[in-house]
Amino acid sequence: MSVLFKQGLVVTSTGSYVADVLVEGEKISMIGSTLDCAADKTVDARGKYLLPGAIDPHTHLCMPFMGTFAQDDYRSGTIAAACGGVTSLINFHIQQKGESILQGLDWEKAQAEGNAAVDYAVHPAITDPRQEVIDEIKTAISEYGTPSFKIFMVYDFRVDDSTMITLLEQTKKYGGLVQVHAENPHIIQFMNALLAKEGKLAPYYHAVSRPNIAEEEAIFRAGKMVELTGSRIFIVHLSSKEGLEMIKAFRSRGVDVFAETCPQYLVLDDERYKEAGFNGAKYVMSPPLRTKASNDALWEALRNGDLQILSTDHCPFDFDGKKDRFGKDDYKKIPNGAPGIETLLMLMHSEGVVKGRISLEQMVNALSTSTARMFGLDSKGSIAVGKDADIVVFDPKQTFTVTQSKLHMNVDYTPYEGMQMTGMPSLVYSRGQKVAEWQKDHVEFVGTPGHGKFVKRKPFPAA
Ligand code: URP
Ligand code: ZN
Ligand code: ZN
């Protein structure tokens, strides 16, 4: 099967140009100003952008968490991804007590089998760091094509500083990457006790209990461990101006502290926790939403290159029956997380590019090119000959009002309800197969569950 995309604006991380793009089978085979070749199908892309499919390197599909489960599985989560123009994702597997890393990877593959509609990879999150688990890191990187591992500095399943040092040492040997959820648990425990004494238990106090310094301090400590070991680290879901300043300070001294941020930390702020009734629970996630000063600082960092990766931290729980059932009387019991995979690209275009905060090229870099490079997805991340034909034909003029009923995520709300989008996917291809298309007033899934494959990733060059 071949598809010829005619006269679209090909957007790369460094520039954009109008061209024809030929896809043969699963790959991009030719790009030229005009290609006079036969194809099984021709797509008129005049006036549209040809974007590389977005890569979401931070999702929680099928995840047991806080006494319940994140509601999207590989089927619903990847269908939603396809409809949002996300053609690859990297899911976190939270290691269960006694489980090995390789067992965890096999469990994820079994969940995805026959269900994944777009390509996927896995980051093991290490919570039970026994010696045999540390020893498995080499095999996970070199044989399983899984070079990134998450640790938590917070929650009951956090690891201590000495484990962090061990993991940084071990991953450095084989070209791996430690990712860290950076919040100081002692600051949070202190705040929780203070707020409980004052009877302050509504959703708003979730944000108060996790101040910016909790993130700043944890990033400082993680960065110092990187400095000590000469390794590298990746801060997930960076939320605060103070955390960002800490990362910039390390990087200015040549310490490899990388980071991602997410749309919620750019587009939403902590005023949301004050919404009427129990509505604030919709935004209970960790780290919490911050003030506008942090939103602005993170946009500025994307614009000037201090931050180059966007993810969603997609972790959906219903408002009715989950967020409210568990946490009605105490913010600490509200399952942490929010849905976002389907709204990633539309938000970054509308709130970022259309509002002049970032360029189209910076958006493509942060959603695809730089993500593929950081996480070793060699066949993904740009519209170029030889790459997988993961292509979004994007209509920059198509408008859409975000509403939960027109989205595919398996959850009863979206944090972005009612927001006006300008620019939506017209067509989405995954390895040359059409998986989603704009129909009348929303994007619809037209792919096949099971089409998505596990992608083996490349390590960093070993130190
Ligand atoms: O609140 C969040 N972010 N939930 C998902 C788990 C995590 O910490 O990434
Ligand atoms: Zn996290
Ligand atoms: Zn997460």
Coordinates of C-alpha atoms and ligand atoms in Angstrom, one line a residue:
M1 CA 0.0 0.0 0.0
S2 CA 1.4 3.4 -0.9
V3 CA 0.0 6.9 -0.1
L4 CA 1.1 10.2 -1.7
F5 CA 0.6 13.3 0.4
K6 CA 0.4 16.3 -2.0
Q7 CA 1.6 19.8 -1.3
G8 CA 1.4 19.8 2.5
L9 CA 3.6 22.0 4.7
V10 CA 6.2 19.6 6.0
V11 CA 7.1 20.8 9.5
T12 CA 10.4 19.7 11.0
S13 CA 12.1 20.9 14.2
T14 CA 14.3 23.3 12.2
G15 CA 12.1 24.6 9.4
S16 CA 9.0 24.0 7.3
Y17 CA 8.6 23.7 3.5
V18 CA 5.8 22.7 1.1
A19 CA 6.4 19.2 -0.5
D20 CA 5.0 15.9 -1.6
V21 CA 5.6 12.9 0.7
L22 CA 5.4 9.4 -0.5
V23 CA 4.7 6.5 1.9
E24 CA 5.4 2.9 0.8
G25 CA 4.3 0.3 3.2
E26 CA 5.2 1.4 6.7
K27 CA 7.9 3.9 5.8
I28 CA 8.4 7.3 4.3
S29 CA 10.2 6.5 1.0
M30 CA 10.5 9.9 -0.9
I31 CA 10.0 13.6 -0.3
G32 CA 10.2 16.1 -3.1
S33 CA 8.9 19.5 -4.1
T34 CA 6.6 17.6 -6.6
L35 CA 6.6 13.9 -7.0
D36 CA 5.1 12.5 -10.2
C37 CA 4.7 8.9 -9.1
A38 CA 1.8 6.5 -8.9
A39 CA 0.4 5.6 -5.5
D40 CA -2.5 3.5 -4.3
K41 CA -4.0 6.6 -2.6
T42 CA -3.4 10.4 -3.0
V43 CA -4.1 12.8 -0.1
D44 CA -4.6 16.5 -1.0
A45 CA -2.7 18.2 1.8
R46 CA -2.8 21.8 0.4
G47 CA -3.3 24.3 3.2
K48 CA -2.6 21.6 5.8
Y49 CA 0.5 20.7 7.9
L50 CA 2.3 17.4 7.6
L51 CA 3.5 16.8 11.2
P52 CA 5.3 13.8 12.6
G53 CA 2.9 11.9 14.9
A54 CA 3.3 13.1 18.5
I55 CA 5.1 10.9 21.0
D56 CA 3.8 10.9 24.5
P57 CA 6.6 9.6 26.7
H58 CA 4.5 9.6 30.0
T59 CA 1.3 7.6 30.3
H60 CA -0.3 5.4 32.9
L61 CA -2.4 2.9 31.1
C62 CA -3.7 -0.1 33.2
M63 CA -2.0 1.2 36.3
P64 CA -3.1 0.2 39.8
F65 CA -2.8 3.4 42.0
M66 CA -4.2 4.7 45.3
G67 CA -6.6 1.9 45.8
T68 CA -8.0 1.9 42.3
F69 CA -6.9 1.7 38.6
A70 CA -6.1 4.4 36.0
Q71 CA -9.0 3.8 33.7
D72 CA -7.6 3.7 30.3
D73 CA -6.2 0.4 29.2
Y74 CA -4.1 -0.2 26.0
R75 CA -7.2 -0.3 23.8
S76 CA -9.0 2.8 25.0
G77 CA -5.8 4.7 25.7
T78 CA -4.2 4.2 22.3
I79 CA -7.5 4.8 20.5
A80 CA -7.7 8.2 22.3
A81 CA -4.0 8.7 21.4
A82 CA -4.6 8.1 17.7
C83 CA -7.6 10.5 17.7
G84 CA -5.3 13.2 19.2
G85 CA -2.5 12.7 16.7
V86 CA -0.3 10.8 19.2
T87 CA 1.2 7.8 17.2
S88 CA 3.6 6.5 19.9
L89 CA 3.5 6.4 23.7
I90 CA 5.7 5.2 26.4
N91 CA 3.8 3.7 29.3
F92 CA 5.0 3.3 32.9
H93 CA 4.9 -0.1 34.5
I94 CA 4.9 0.3 38.3
Q95 CA 6.9 -2.7 39.6
Q96 CA 4.8 -4.8 42.0
K97 CA 6.5 -6.2 45.2
G98 CA 8.6 -9.3 44.3
E99 CA 8.2 -8.7 40.5
S100 CA 11.2 -8.5 38.3
I101 CA 11.7 -5.8 35.6
L102 CA 11.4 -8.3 32.8
Q103 CA 8.2 -9.8 34.3
G104 CA 6.8 -6.3 34.3
L105 CA 7.7 -5.7 30.7
D106 CA 6.1 -9.0 29.7
W107 CA 2.9 -8.1 31.6
E108 CA 2.7 -4.8 29.7
K109 CA 3.2 -6.5 26.4
A110 CA 0.4 -9.0 27.3
Q111 CA -2.0 -6.1 28.1
A112 CA -1.1 -4.4 24.8
E113 CA -1.3 -7.5 22.6
G114 CA -4.3 -7.3 20.3
N115 CA -5.3 -3.9 21.9
A116 CA -2.7 -1.3 21.1
A117 CA -3.9 0.8 18.2
V118 CA -0.6 2.8 17.9
D119 CA 3.0 1.9 18.8
Y120 CA 4.2 1.8 22.4
A121 CA 7.2 1.2 24.6
V122 CA 7.5 0.9 28.4
H123 CA 9.5 2.6 31.2
P124 CA 9.7 0.2 34.2
A125 CA 9.2 2.2 37.4
I126 CA 11.5 0.6 40.1
T127 CA 9.8 0.4 43.5
D128 CA 11.4 -2.8 44.8
P129 CA 15.1 -2.4 44.2
R130 CA 16.4 -5.8 45.2
Q131 CA 19.9 -6.7 44.0
E132 CA 18.6 -9.0 41.2
V133 CA 16.4 -6.1 40.0
I134 CA 19.5 -3.8 39.8
D135 CA 21.3 -6.6 37.9
E136 CA 18.4 -6.9 35.4
I137 CA 19.0 -3.3 34.2
K138 CA 21.7 -4.5 31.8
T139 CA 19.3 -7.0 30.1
A140 CA 16.4 -4.6 30.0
I141 CA 18.6 -2.1 28.1
S142 CA 20.6 -4.3 25.8
E143 CA 18.1 -7.1 25.1
Y144 CA 14.6 -5.7 25.7
G145 CA 15.3 -2.3 24.2
T146 CA 14.1 -0.5 27.3
P147 CA 16.7 2.1 28.4
S148 CA 14.7 4.3 30.7
F149 CA 13.6 3.6 34.3
K150 CA 11.4 5.8 36.6
I151 CA 11.9 6.2 40.3
F152 CA 9.7 8.1 42.8
M153 CA 11.1 10.3 45.5
V154 CA 7.6 10.5 47.0
Y155 CA 4.6 8.2 47.7
D156 CA 4.8 5.0 49.8
F157 CA 6.8 3.2 47.1
R158 CA 9.5 5.8 46.9
V159 CA 13.2 4.9 46.8
D160 CA 15.8 6.4 49.1
D161 CA 18.8 8.5 48.0
S162 CA 21.2 5.6 48.2
T163 CA 19.1 3.5 45.8
M164 CA 19.0 6.6 43.5
I165 CA 22.8 6.6 43.5
T166 CA 23.0 2.9 42.8
L167 CA 20.5 3.2 39.9
L168 CA 22.4 6.2 38.4
E169 CA 25.6 4.2 38.5
Q170 CA 24.1 1.1 37.0
T171 CA 22.2 2.9 34.2
K172 CA 25.3 5.0 33.3
K173 CA 27.3 1.8 32.6
Y174 CA 24.8 0.6 29.9
G175 CA 23.5 3.9 28.4
G176 CA 20.3 4.0 30.4
L177 CA 18.3 7.0 31.8
V178 CA 16.8 7.4 35.2
Q179 CA 13.6 9.4 35.3
V180 CA 12.5 10.9 38.6
H181 CA 9.2 12.1 40.1
A182 CA 10.8 14.9 42.1
E183 CA 8.9 15.9 45.3
N184 CA 10.2 15.9 48.9
P185 CA 7.9 13.7 50.9
H186 CA 8.9 15.2 54.3
I187 CA 7.8 18.7 53.3
I188 CA 4.5 17.2 52.1
Q189 CA 4.0 15.2 55.3
F190 CA 4.7 18.3 57.4
M191 CA 2.2 20.3 55.4
N192 CA -0.4 17.5 55.6
A193 CA -0.2 17.4 59.4
L194 CA -0.5 21.2 59.6
L195 CA -3.5 21.4 57.3
A196 CA -5.2 18.4 59.0
K197 CA -4.9 20.2 62.4
E198 CA -6.7 23.2 60.9
G199 CA -9.4 20.9 59.3
K200 CA -8.3 22.1 55.8
L201 CA -9.1 19.0 53.8
A202 CA -10.9 20.3 50.6
P203 CA -9.2 19.7 47.2
Y204 CA -7.7 23.2 47.2
Y205 CA -5.4 22.1 50.0
H206 CA -3.8 19.4 47.9
A207 CA -1.9 22.3 46.2
V208 CA -1.1 24.0 49.5
S209 CA 0.3 20.7 50.8
R210 CA 2.8 20.3 48.0
P211 CA 4.5 23.7 47.7
N212 CA 6.9 24.6 44.9
I213 CA 9.9 24.1 47.2
A214 CA 9.0 20.4 47.6
E215 CA 9.8 20.1 43.9
E216 CA 12.7 22.4 44.0
E217 CA 14.4 20.6 46.8
A218 CA 13.9 17.1 45.3
I219 CA 15.4 18.4 42.0
F220 CA 18.3 19.8 43.8
R221 CA 19.0 16.5 45.6
A222 CA 18.6 14.4 42.4
G223 CA 20.8 16.8 40.5
K224 CA 23.5 16.5 43.1
M225 CA 23.4 12.7 42.8
V226 CA 23.9 13.2 39.0
E227 CA 26.8 15.5 39.7
L228 CA 28.3 12.9 42.1
T229 CA 28.0 10.0 39.7
G230 CA 28.6 11.8 36.4
S231 CA 25.3 10.2 35.1
R232 CA 22.2 11.8 33.7
I233 CA 18.6 12.2 34.9
F234 CA 15.2 13.2 33.5
I235 CA 12.7 15.1 35.6
V236 CA 9.2 14.1 34.8
H237 CA 6.2 16.4 34.9
L238 CA 8.1 19.5 35.8
S239 CA 5.6 22.0 37.2
S240 CA 7.2 25.0 39.0
K241 CA 9.3 28.0 38.2
E242 CA 11.5 27.2 41.1
G243 CA 12.1 23.6 39.8
L244 CA 12.9 25.0 36.4
E245 CA 15.4 27.5 37.8
M246 CA 17.1 24.6 39.6
I247 CA 17.4 22.6 36.4
K248 CA 18.8 25.6 34.5
A249 CA 21.4 26.0 37.2
F250 CA 22.6 22.4 36.9
R251 CA 22.6 22.6 33.1
S252 CA 24.6 25.8 33.1
R253 CA 27.3 23.9 34.9
G254 CA 27.2 20.9 32.4
V255 CA 25.2 18.6 34.7
D256 CA 22.9 16.5 32.6
V257 CA 19.5 17.2 34.2
F258 CA 16.8 16.9 31.5
A259 CA 13.1 17.5 31.9
E260 CA 9.6 17.4 30.4
T261 CA 6.6 19.5 31.2
C262 CA 2.9 18.8 30.5
P263 CA 0.0 20.9 29.1
Q264 CA -1.7 21.1 32.5
Y265 CA 1.3 23.0 33.9
L266 CA 1.2 25.4 31.0
V267 CA -2.5 26.0 30.5
L268 CA -4.1 25.5 33.9
D269 CA -3.4 27.2 37.3
D270 CA -4.2 26.6 40.9
E271 CA -7.3 28.8 40.8
R272 CA -9.0 25.6 39.4
Y273 CA -8.9 24.0 42.8
K274 CA -11.4 26.7 43.9
E275 CA -14.1 25.6 41.5
A276 CA -17.5 25.2 43.0
G277 CA -18.5 22.1 45.0
F278 CA -16.0 19.3 44.8
N279 CA -15.0 20.2 41.2
G280 CA -11.4 21.0 42.3
A281 CA -10.8 17.3 42.6
K282 CA -10.7 17.0 38.8
Y283 CA -7.3 18.7 39.0
V284 CA -5.8 16.8 41.9
M285 CA -2.6 15.5 40.4
S286 CA 1.0 15.4 41.7
P287 CA 2.8 17.8 41.4
P288 CA -0.3 20.1 41.7
L289 CA -1.2 22.9 39.4
R290 CA 0.8 26.1 40.2
T291 CA 0.3 29.8 39.8
K292 CA 0.4 31.8 36.5
A293 CA 4.1 32.7 37.3
S294 CA 5.0 29.1 36.8
N295 CA 2.9 28.7 33.7
D296 CA 4.7 31.7 32.2
A297 CA 8.1 30.5 33.2
L298 CA 7.5 27.1 31.6
W299 CA 6.2 28.6 28.3
E300 CA 9.3 30.8 28.3
A301 CA 11.5 27.8 28.8
L302 CA 9.9 26.0 25.8
R303 CA 10.4 29.1 23.7
N304 CA 14.1 29.6 24.5
G305 CA 15.1 25.9 24.5
D306 CA 15.6 25.3 28.2
L307 CA 12.8 22.7 28.0
Q308 CA 12.4 20.6 24.9
I309 CA 10.0 17.8 25.7
L310 CA 6.2 17.7 26.3
S311 CA 4.3 14.7 27.7
T312 CA 0.8 14.3 29.3
D313 CA 1.2 12.2 32.5
H314 CA -2.1 10.8 31.3
C315 CA -3.6 9.1 34.3
P316 CA -7.4 9.2 34.2
F317 CA -9.9 8.6 37.1
D318 CA -13.6 9.3 36.8
F319 CA -14.8 12.3 38.8
D320 CA -18.1 10.5 39.7
G321 CA -17.4 7.4 41.8
K322 CA -13.6 7.7 41.9
K323 CA -12.3 11.1 42.7
D324 CA -15.4 11.9 44.9
R325 CA -15.9 8.5 46.4
F326 CA -12.3 8.1 47.6
G327 CA -11.6 11.7 48.5
K328 CA -14.8 13.5 49.5
D329 CA -13.6 14.1 53.0
D330 CA -9.9 14.4 52.5
Y331 CA -7.8 15.6 49.6
K332 CA -5.1 13.1 50.4
K333 CA -7.4 10.2 49.4
I334 CA -8.3 11.6 45.9
P335 CA -6.7 9.5 43.3
N336 CA -3.9 11.6 41.8
G337 CA -4.0 12.1 38.1
A338 CA -5.9 13.5 35.1
P339 CA -6.7 12.6 31.5
G340 CA -4.7 14.3 28.7
I341 CA -3.4 12.1 25.9
E342 CA -6.1 13.1 23.4
T343 CA -5.8 16.8 24.0
L344 CA -2.0 17.1 23.9
L345 CA -1.5 18.2 20.3
M346 CA -4.6 20.4 19.9
L347 CA -3.7 22.3 23.2
M348 CA -0.1 22.8 22.2
H349 CA -1.1 24.2 18.8
S350 CA -3.9 26.4 20.0
E351 CA -2.4 27.6 23.3
G352 CA 1.2 27.5 22.1
V353 CA 1.5 28.2 18.4
V354 CA -1.7 30.1 17.7
K355 CA -1.1 32.4 20.7
G356 CA 2.5 33.0 19.6
R357 CA 4.1 31.4 22.7
I358 CA 6.1 28.9 20.7
S359 CA 6.7 28.3 17.0
L360 CA 5.3 25.5 14.9
E361 CA 8.8 24.0 14.7
Q362 CA 9.3 24.2 18.5
M363 CA 6.0 22.4 18.9
V364 CA 7.1 19.6 16.6
N365 CA 10.5 19.4 18.4
A366 CA 8.9 19.1 21.8
L367 CA 6.1 16.7 20.8
S368 CA 8.2 14.4 18.5
T369 CA 11.8 15.1 17.4
S370 CA 13.4 15.8 20.7
T371 CA 11.3 13.1 22.5
A372 CA 12.4 10.4 20.0
R373 CA 16.0 11.4 20.5
M374 CA 15.8 11.4 24.3
F375 CA 14.1 8.1 24.5
G376 CA 15.9 6.2 21.7
L377 CA 13.0 5.9 19.3
D378 CA 15.2 6.0 16.2
S379 CA 12.5 5.2 13.7
K380 CA 10.2 8.0 14.9
G381 CA 10.0 11.7 15.5
S382 CA 10.3 13.4 12.1
I383 CA 9.0 13.5 8.6
A384 CA 12.1 12.2 6.8
V385 CA 13.0 9.4 4.3
G386 CA 13.4 6.1 6.1
K387 CA 11.4 7.0 9.1
D388 CA 8.1 5.3 10.1
A389 CA 5.2 6.8 8.3
D390 CA 3.6 8.2 11.5
I391 CA 2.0 11.3 10.0
V392 CA -0.6 13.8 11.1
V393 CA -2.3 15.8 8.3
F394 CA -3.2 18.8 10.5
D395 CA -5.7 21.4 9.5
P396 CA -4.6 24.7 11.2
K397 CA -8.0 26.3 10.6
Q398 CA -10.3 23.6 11.9
T399 CA -12.0 24.7 15.1
F400 CA -13.2 22.5 17.9
T401 CA -14.7 23.1 21.3
V402 CA -13.2 20.6 23.8
T403 CA -15.9 18.5 25.4
Q404 CA -15.7 15.1 27.0
S405 CA -18.5 13.6 24.9
K406 CA -16.4 14.1 21.7
L407 CA -13.3 12.5 23.1
H408 CA -12.3 8.8 23.4
M409 CA -10.5 8.6 26.7
N410 CA -12.3 6.3 29.1
V411 CA -13.1 8.9 31.7
D412 CA -16.1 11.1 32.5
Y413 CA -14.5 14.6 32.3
T414 CA -11.7 16.6 30.6
P415 CA -9.9 19.3 32.5
Y416 CA -10.2 21.5 29.3
E417 CA -14.0 21.3 28.9
G418 CA -15.2 24.3 26.9
M419 CA -11.9 25.5 25.7
Q420 CA -11.8 26.7 22.0
M421 CA -9.2 25.0 19.8
T422 CA -8.0 26.3 16.5
G423 CA -6.2 23.5 14.5
M424 CA -7.1 19.8 14.6
P425 CA -5.9 16.6 13.0
S426 CA -7.6 15.8 9.7
L427 CA -6.0 12.5 9.2
V428 CA -3.6 10.4 11.4
Y429 CA -1.4 7.6 10.0
S430 CA 0.5 5.1 12.0
R431 CA 3.2 3.2 10.0
G432 CA 1.3 4.0 6.8
Q433 CA -2.1 2.9 8.1
K434 CA -4.9 5.4 8.6
V435 CA -5.9 5.3 12.2
A436 CA -8.0 8.5 12.7
E437 CA -9.8 11.1 10.7
W438 CA -11.9 14.3 11.2
Q439 CA -15.6 13.5 10.7
K440 CA -18.1 16.3 10.8
D441 CA -17.4 17.8 14.3
H442 CA -14.7 15.6 15.9
V443 CA -11.9 13.2 15.2
E444 CA -13.0 9.5 14.9
F445 CA -10.9 6.4 15.2
V446 CA -10.7 4.3 12.0
G447 CA -7.8 2.0 12.8
T448 CA -7.5 -1.5 14.2
P449 CA -6.7 -2.4 17.8
G450 CA -3.7 -4.7 17.7
H451 CA -2.0 -2.7 14.9
G452 CA 0.3 -1.1 17.5
K453 CA 3.7 -2.7 18.1
F454 CA 6.2 -2.7 21.0
V455 CA 9.1 -0.6 19.9
K456 CA 12.6 -1.5 21.0
R457 CA 14.6 1.6 21.9
K458 CA 18.3 2.5 21.6
P459 CA 20.3 3.4 24.7
F460 CA 22.4 6.6 25.1
P461 CA 26.0 6.0 24.0
A462 CA 27.5 4.2 27.1
A463 CA 29.8 6.4 29.2
Ligands
URP1 O1 -0.8 12.7 39.8 C1 -0.2 12.0 39.1 N1 0.8 12.5 38.4 N2 -0.5 10.7 38.9 C2 0.2 9.7 38.2 C3 1.4 9.2 38.8 C4 2.6 10.0 38.7 O2 3.1 10.5 39.7 O3 3.1 10.3 37.6
ZN2 ZN 5.0 11.1 38.8
ZN3 ZN 3.0 10.1 35.8

